[in-house]
Short mmCIF file of N, CA and C in Angstrom, two decimals:
data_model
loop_
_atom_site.label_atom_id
_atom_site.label_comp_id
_atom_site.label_asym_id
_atom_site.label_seq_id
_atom_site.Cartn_x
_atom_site.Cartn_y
_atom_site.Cartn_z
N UNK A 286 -18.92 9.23 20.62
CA UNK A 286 -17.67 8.92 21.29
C UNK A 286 -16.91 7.88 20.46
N UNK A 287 -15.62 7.97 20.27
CA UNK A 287 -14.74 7.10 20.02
C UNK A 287 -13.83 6.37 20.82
N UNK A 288 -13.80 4.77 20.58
CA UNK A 288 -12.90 4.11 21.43
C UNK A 288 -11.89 3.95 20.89
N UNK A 289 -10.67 3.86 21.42
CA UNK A 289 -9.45 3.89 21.13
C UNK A 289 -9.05 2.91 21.94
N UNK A 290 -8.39 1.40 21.34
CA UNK A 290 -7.59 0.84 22.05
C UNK A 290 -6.36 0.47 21.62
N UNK A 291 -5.55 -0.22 22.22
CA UNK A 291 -4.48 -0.49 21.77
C UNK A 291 -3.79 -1.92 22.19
N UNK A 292 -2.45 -2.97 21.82
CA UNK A 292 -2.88 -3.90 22.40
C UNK A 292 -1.47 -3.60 23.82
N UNK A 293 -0.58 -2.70 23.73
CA UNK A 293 0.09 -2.46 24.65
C UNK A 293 0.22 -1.16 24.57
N UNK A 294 1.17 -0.74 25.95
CA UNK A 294 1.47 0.90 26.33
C UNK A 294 2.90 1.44 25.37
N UNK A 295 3.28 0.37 24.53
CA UNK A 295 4.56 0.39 23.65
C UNK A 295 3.44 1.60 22.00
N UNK A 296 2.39 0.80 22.07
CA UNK A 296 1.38 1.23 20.61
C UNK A 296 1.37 3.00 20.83
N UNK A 297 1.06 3.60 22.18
CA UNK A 297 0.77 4.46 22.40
C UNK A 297 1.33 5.87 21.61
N UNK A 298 2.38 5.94 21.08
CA UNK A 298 3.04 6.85 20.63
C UNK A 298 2.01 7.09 19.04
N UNK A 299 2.13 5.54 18.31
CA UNK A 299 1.91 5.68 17.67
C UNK A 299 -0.16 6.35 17.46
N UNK A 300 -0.59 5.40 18.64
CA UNK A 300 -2.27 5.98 18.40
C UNK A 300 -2.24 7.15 18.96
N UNK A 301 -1.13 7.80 19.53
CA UNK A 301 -2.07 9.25 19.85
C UNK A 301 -1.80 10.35 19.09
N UNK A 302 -1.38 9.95 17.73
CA UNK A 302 -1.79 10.70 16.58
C UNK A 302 -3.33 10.84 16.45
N UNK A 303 -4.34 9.27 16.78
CA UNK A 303 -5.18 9.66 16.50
C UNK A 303 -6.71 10.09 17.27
N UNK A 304 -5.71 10.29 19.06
CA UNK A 304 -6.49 11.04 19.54
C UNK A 304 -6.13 12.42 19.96
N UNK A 305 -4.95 12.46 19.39
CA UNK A 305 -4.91 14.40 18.53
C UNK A 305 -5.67 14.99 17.69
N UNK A 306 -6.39 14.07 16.76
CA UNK A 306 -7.24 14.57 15.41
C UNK A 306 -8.13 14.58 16.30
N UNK A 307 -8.88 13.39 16.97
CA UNK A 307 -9.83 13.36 17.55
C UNK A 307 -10.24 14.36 18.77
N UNK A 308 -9.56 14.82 19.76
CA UNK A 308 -9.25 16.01 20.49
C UNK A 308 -9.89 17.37 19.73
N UNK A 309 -8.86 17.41 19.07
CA UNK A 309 -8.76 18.85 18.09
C UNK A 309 -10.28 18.88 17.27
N UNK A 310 -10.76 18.12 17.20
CA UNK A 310 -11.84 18.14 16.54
C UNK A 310 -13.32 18.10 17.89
N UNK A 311 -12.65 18.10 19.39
CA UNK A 311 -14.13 17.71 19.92
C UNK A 311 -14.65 16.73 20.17
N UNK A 312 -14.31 15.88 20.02
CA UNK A 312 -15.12 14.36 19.86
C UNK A 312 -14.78 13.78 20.84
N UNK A 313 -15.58 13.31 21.84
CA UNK A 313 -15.40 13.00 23.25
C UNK A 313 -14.58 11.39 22.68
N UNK A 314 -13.51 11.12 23.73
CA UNK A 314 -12.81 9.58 23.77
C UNK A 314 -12.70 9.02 24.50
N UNK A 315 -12.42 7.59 24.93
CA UNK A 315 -12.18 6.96 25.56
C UNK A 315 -10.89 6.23 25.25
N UNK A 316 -9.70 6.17 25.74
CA UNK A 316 -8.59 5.08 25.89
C UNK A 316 -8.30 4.10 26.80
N UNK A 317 -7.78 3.04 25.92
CA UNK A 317 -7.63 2.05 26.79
C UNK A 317 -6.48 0.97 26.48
N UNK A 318 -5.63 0.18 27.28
CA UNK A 318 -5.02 -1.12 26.54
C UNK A 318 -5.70 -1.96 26.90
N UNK A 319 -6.07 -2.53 25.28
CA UNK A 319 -6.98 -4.10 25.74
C UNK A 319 -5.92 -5.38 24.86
N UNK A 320 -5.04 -6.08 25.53
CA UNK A 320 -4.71 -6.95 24.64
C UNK A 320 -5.06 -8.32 24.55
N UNK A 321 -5.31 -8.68 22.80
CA UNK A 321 -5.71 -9.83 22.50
C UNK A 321 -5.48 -10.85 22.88
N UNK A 322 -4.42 -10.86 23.60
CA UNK A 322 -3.35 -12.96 23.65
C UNK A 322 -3.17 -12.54 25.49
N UNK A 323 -3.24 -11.45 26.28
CA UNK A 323 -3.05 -11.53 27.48
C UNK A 323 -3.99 -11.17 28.38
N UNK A 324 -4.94 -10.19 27.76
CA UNK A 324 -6.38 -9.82 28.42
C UNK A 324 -7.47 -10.10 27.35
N UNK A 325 -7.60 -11.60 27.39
CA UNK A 325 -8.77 -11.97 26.21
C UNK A 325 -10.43 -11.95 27.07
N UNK A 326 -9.94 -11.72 28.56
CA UNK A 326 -11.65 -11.72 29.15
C UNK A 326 -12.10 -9.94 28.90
N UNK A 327 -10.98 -8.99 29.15
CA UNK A 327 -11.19 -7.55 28.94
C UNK A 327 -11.35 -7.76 27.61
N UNK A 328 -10.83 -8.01 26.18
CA UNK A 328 -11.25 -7.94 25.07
C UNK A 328 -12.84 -8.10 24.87
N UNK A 329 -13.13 -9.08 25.46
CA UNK A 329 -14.70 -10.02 25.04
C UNK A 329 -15.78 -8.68 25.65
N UNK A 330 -15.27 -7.99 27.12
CA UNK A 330 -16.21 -7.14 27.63
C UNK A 330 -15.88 -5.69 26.83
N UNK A 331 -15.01 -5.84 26.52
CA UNK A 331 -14.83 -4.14 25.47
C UNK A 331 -15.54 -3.96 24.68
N UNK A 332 -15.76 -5.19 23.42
CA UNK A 332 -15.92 -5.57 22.88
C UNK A 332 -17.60 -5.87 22.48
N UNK A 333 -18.09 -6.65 23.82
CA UNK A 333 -19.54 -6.69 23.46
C UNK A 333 -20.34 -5.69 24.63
N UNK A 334 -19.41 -4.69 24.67
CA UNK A 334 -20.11 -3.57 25.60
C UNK A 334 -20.07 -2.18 25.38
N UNK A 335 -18.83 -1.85 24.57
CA UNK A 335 -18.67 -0.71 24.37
C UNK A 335 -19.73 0.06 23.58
N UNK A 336 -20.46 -0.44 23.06
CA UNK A 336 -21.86 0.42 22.15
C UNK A 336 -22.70 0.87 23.44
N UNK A 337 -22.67 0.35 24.76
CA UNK A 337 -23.70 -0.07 25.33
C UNK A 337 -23.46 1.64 26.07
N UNK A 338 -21.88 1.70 26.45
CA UNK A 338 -21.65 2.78 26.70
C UNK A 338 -21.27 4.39 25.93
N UNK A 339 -21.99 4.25 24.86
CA UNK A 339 -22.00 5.25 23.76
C UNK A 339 -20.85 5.53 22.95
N UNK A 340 -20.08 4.06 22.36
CA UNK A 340 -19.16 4.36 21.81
C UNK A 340 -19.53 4.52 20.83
N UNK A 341 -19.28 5.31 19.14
CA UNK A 341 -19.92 4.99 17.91
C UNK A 341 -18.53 4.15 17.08
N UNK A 342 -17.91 4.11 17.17
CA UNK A 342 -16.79 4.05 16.67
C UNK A 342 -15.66 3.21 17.25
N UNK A 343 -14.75 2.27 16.85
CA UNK A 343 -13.69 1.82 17.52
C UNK A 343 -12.67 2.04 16.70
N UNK A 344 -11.49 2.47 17.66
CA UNK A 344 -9.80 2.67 16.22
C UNK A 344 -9.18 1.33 17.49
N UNK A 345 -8.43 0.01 16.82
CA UNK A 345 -8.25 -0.50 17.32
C UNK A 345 -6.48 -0.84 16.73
N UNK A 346 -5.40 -0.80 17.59
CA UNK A 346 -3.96 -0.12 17.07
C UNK A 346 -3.68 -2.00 17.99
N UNK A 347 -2.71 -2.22 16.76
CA UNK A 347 -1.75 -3.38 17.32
C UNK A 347 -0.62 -3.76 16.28
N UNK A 348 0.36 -4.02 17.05
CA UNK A 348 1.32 -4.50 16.13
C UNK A 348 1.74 -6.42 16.40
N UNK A 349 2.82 -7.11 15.89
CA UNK A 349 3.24 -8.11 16.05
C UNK A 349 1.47 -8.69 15.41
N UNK A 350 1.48 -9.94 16.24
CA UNK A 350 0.37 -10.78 15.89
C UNK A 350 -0.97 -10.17 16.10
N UNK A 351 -1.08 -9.37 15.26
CA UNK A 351 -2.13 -8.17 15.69
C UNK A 351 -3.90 -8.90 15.24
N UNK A 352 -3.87 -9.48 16.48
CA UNK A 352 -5.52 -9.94 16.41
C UNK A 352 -6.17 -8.99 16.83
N UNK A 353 -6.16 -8.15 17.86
CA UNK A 353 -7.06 -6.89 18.28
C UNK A 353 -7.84 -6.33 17.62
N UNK A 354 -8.23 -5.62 16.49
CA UNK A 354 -9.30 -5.03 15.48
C UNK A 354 -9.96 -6.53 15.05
N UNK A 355 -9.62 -7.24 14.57
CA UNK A 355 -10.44 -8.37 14.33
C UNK A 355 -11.33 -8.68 15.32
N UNK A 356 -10.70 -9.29 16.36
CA UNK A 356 -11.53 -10.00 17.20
C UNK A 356 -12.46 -8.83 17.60
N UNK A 357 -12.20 -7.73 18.02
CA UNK A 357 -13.06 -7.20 18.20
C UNK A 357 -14.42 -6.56 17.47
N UNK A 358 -14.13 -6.52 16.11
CA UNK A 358 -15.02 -6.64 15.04
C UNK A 358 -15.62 -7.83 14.99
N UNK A 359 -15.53 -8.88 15.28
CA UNK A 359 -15.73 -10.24 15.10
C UNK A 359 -17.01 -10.16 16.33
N UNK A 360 -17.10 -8.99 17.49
CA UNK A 360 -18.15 -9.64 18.39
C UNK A 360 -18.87 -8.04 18.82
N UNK A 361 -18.00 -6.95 18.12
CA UNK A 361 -18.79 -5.97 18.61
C UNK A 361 -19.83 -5.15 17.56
N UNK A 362 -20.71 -5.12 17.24
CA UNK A 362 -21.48 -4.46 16.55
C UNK A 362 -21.42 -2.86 15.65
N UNK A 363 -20.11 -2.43 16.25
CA UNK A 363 -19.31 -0.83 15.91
C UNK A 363 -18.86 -0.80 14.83
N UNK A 364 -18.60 -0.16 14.15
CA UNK A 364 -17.54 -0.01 12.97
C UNK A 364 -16.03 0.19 13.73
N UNK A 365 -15.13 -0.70 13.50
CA UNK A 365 -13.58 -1.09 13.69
C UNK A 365 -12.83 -0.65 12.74
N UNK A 366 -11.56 0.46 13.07
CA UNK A 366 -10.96 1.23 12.31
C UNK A 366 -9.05 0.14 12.84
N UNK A 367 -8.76 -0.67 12.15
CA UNK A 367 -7.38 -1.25 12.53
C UNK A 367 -6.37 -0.38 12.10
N UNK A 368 -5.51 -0.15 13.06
CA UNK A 368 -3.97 0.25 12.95
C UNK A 368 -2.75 -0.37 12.75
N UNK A 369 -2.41 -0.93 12.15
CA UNK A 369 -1.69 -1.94 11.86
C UNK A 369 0.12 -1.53 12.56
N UNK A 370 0.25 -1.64 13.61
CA UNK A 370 1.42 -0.88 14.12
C UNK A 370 3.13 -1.47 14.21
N UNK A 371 4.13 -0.81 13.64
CA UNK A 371 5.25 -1.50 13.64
C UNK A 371 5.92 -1.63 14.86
N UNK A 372 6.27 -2.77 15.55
CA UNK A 372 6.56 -3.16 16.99
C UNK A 372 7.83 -3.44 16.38
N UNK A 373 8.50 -3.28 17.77
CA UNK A 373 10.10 -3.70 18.17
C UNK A 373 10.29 -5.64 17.24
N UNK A 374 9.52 -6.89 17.22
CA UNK A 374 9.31 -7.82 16.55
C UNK A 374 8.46 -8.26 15.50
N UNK A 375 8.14 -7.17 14.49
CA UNK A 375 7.86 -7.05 13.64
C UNK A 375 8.44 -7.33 12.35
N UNK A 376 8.27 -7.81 11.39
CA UNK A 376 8.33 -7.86 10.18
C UNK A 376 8.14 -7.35 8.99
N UNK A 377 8.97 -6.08 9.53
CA UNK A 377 8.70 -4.34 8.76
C UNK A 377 7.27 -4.44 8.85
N UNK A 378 6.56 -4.62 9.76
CA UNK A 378 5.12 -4.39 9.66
C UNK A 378 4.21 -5.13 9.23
N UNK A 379 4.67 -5.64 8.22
CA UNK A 379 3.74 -6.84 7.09
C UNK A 379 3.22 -7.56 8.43
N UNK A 380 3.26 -8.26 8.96
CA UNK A 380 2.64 -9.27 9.64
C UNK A 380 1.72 -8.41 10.61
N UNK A 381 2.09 -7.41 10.75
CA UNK A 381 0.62 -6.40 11.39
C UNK A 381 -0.26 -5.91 10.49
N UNK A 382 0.17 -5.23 9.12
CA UNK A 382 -0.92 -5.48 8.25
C UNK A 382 -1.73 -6.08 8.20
N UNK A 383 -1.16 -7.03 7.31
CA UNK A 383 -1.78 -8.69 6.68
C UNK A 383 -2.55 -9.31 7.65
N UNK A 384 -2.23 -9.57 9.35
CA UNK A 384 -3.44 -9.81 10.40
C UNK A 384 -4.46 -9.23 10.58
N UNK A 385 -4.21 -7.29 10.18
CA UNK A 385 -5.50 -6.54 9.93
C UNK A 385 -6.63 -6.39 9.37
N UNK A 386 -5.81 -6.40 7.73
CA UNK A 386 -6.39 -6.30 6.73
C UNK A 386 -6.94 -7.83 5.86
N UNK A 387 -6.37 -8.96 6.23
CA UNK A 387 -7.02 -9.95 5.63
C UNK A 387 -7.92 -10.43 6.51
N UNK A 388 -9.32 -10.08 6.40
CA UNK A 388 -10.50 -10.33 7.71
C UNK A 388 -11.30 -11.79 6.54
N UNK A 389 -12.08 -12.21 7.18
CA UNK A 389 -13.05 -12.98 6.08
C UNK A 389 -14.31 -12.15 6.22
N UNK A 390 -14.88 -12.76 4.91
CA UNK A 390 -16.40 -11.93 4.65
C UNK A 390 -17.01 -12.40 5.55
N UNK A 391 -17.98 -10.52 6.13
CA UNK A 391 -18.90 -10.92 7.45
C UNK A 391 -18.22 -10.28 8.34
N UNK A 392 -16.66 -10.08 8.83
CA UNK A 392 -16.37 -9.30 9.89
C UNK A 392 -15.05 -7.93 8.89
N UNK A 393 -15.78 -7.09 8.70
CA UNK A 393 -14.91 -5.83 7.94
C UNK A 393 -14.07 -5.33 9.31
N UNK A 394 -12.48 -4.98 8.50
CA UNK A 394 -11.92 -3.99 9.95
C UNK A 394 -11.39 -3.03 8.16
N UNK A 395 -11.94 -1.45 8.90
CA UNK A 395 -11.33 -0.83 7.63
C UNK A 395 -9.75 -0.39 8.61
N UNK A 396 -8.93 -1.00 7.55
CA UNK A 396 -7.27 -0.84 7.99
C UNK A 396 -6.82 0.38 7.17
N UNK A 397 -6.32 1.39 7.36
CA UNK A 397 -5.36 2.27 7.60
C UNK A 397 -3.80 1.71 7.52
N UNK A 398 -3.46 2.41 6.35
CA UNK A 398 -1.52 2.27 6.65
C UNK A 398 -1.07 1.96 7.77
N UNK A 399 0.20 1.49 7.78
CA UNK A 399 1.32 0.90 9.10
C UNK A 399 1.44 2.35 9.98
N UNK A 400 1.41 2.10 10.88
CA UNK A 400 0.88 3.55 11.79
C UNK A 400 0.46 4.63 11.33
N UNK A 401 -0.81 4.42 10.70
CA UNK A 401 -1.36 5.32 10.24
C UNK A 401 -2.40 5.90 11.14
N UNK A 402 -2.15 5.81 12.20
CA UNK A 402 -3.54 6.54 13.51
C UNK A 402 -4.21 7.59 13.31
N UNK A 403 -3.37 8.81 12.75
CA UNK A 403 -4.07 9.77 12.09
C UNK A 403 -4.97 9.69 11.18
N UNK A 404 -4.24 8.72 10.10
CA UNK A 404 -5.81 8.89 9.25
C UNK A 404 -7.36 7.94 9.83
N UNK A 405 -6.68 6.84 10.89
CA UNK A 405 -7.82 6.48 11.49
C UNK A 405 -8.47 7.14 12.35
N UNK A 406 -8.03 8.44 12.72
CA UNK A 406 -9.15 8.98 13.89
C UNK A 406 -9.69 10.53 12.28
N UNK A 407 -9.09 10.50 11.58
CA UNK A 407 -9.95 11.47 10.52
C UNK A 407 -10.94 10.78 10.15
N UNK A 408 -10.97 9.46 10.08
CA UNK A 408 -11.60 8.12 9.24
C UNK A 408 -12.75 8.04 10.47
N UNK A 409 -12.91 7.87 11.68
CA UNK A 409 -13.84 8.01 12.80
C UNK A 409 -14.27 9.50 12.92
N UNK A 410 -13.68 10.31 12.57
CA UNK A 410 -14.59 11.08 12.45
C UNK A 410 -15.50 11.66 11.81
N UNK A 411 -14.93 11.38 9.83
CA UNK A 411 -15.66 11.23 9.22
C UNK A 411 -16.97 10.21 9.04
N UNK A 412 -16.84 9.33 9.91
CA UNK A 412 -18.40 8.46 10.05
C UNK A 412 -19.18 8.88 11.40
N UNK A 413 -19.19 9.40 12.17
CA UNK A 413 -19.53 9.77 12.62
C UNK A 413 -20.42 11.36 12.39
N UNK A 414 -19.46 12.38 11.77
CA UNK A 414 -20.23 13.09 10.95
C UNK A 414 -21.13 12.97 9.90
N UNK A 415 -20.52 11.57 9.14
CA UNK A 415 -22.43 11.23 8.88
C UNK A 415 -23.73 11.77 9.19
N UNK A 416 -23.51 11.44 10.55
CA UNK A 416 -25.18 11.58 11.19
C UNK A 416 -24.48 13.09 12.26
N UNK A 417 -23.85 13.52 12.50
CA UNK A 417 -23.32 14.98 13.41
C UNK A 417 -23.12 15.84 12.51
N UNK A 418 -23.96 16.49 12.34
CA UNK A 418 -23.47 18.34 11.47
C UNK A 418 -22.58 18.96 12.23
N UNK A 419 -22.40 19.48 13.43
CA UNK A 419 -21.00 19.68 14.14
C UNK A 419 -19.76 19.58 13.27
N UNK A 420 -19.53 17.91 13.99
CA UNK A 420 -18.56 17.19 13.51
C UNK A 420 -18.30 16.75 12.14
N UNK A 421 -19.55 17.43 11.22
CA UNK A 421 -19.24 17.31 9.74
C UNK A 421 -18.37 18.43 9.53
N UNK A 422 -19.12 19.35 9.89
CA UNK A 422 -18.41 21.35 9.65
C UNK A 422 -17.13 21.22 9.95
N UNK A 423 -16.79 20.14 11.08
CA UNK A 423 -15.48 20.21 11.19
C UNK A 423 -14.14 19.81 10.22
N UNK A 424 -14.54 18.48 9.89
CA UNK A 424 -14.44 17.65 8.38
C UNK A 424 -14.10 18.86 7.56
N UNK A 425 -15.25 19.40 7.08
CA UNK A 425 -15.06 19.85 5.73
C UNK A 425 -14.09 21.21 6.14
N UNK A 426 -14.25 21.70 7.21
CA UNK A 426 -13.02 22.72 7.62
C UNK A 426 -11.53 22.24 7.31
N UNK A 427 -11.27 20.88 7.75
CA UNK A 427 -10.02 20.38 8.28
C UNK A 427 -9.63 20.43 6.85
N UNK A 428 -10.70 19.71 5.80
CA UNK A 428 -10.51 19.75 4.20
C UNK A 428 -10.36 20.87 3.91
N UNK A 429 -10.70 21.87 3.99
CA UNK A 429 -10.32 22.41 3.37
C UNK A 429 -8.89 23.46 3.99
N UNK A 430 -8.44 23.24 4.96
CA UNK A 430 -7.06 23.38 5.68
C UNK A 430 -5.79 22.71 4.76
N UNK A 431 -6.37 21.51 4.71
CA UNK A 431 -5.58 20.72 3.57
C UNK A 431 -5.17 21.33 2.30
N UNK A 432 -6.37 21.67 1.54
CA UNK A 432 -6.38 22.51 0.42
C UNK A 432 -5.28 23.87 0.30
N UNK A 433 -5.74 24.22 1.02
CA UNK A 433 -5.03 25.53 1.27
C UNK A 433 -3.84 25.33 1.52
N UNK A 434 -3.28 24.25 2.34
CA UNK A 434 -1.92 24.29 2.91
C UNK A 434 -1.06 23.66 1.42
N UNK A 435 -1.39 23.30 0.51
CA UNK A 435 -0.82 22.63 -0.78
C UNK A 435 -1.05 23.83 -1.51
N UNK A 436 -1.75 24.73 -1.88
CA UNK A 436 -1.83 25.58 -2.38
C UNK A 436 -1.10 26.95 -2.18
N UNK A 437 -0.67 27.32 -1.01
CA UNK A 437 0.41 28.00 -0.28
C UNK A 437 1.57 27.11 -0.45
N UNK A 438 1.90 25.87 -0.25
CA UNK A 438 3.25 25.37 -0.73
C UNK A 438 3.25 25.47 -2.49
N UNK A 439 2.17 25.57 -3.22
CA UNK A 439 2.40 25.72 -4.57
C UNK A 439 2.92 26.99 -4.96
N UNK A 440 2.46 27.73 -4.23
CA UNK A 440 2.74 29.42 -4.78
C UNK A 440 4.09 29.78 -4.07
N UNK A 441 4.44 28.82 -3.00
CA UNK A 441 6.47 28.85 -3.00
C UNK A 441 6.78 28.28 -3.62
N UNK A 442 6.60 27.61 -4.26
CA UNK A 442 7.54 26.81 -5.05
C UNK A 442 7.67 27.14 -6.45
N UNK A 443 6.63 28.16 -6.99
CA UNK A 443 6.76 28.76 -8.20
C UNK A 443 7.41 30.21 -8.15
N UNK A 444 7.69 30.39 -7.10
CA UNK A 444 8.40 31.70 -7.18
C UNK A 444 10.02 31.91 -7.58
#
């Protein structure tokens, strides 16, 4: 299972790119808004519980002062996939990045482009297929969907 949070109902557009991949592929989910600066007691229980309830995985989507994937990497034992999301007070994004992606050594959040949700729920599913043959077959299907779909735009474009 994958958790999906977000730190408001504003993020939503953008993460359910990546419980479309995740859907389409099978992979049971869970959603939720957990935010960092207004629900810091729901963060702490998401956080040091969600393994408990068979999550393997967290995609954690925030924009503005985006502590959410951190902190929650910081106390939950999961692998944390950050979304770095562009909000209405944002700073073309940079400041949701840069909160994502500059973690200190000891707490990893692997960050994904400025609403990049999609590639974070391909990115959860590819670790997860790790250890799921299923959900690998699916992977290497979706890859090779990819393939094909560039390869059919190649053969229009040479005509």
């Amino acid at each position: 299972m994958v958790g999906i949070i977000m730190g408001s109902d504003s993020d939503l557009p953008i993460m359910q790119e990546a419980i479309d991949v995740l859907e389409s592929m099978d992979i049971q989910i869970e959603v939720d808004i957990v935010s960092a600066h207004r629900t810091p007691e729901k963060l702490f229980d998401y956080a040091n519980n969600a393994h408990k309830r068979g999550v393997q995985v967290i995609i954690a989507g925030a924009g503005g002062a985006a502590h959410l994937p951190g902190m929650v990497a910081s106390m939950s034992p999961l692998p944390v996939i950050g979304v770095p999301v562009k909000s209405r007070n944002s700073i073309d994004g940079w400041d949701s990045v840069l909160s994502i992606l500059q973690m200190p050594g000891g707490v990893p959040v692997a960050t994904v482009a400025l609403d990049g949700a999609k590639n974070a729920g391909i990115l959860a599913a590819q670790i997860i297929g790790a250890s799921d043959k299923c959900v690998l077959d699916k992977i290497i299907a979706y890859k090779e969907g990819l393939k094909l779909k560039v390869e059919k735009a190649s053969e229009r474009v040479k005509k």
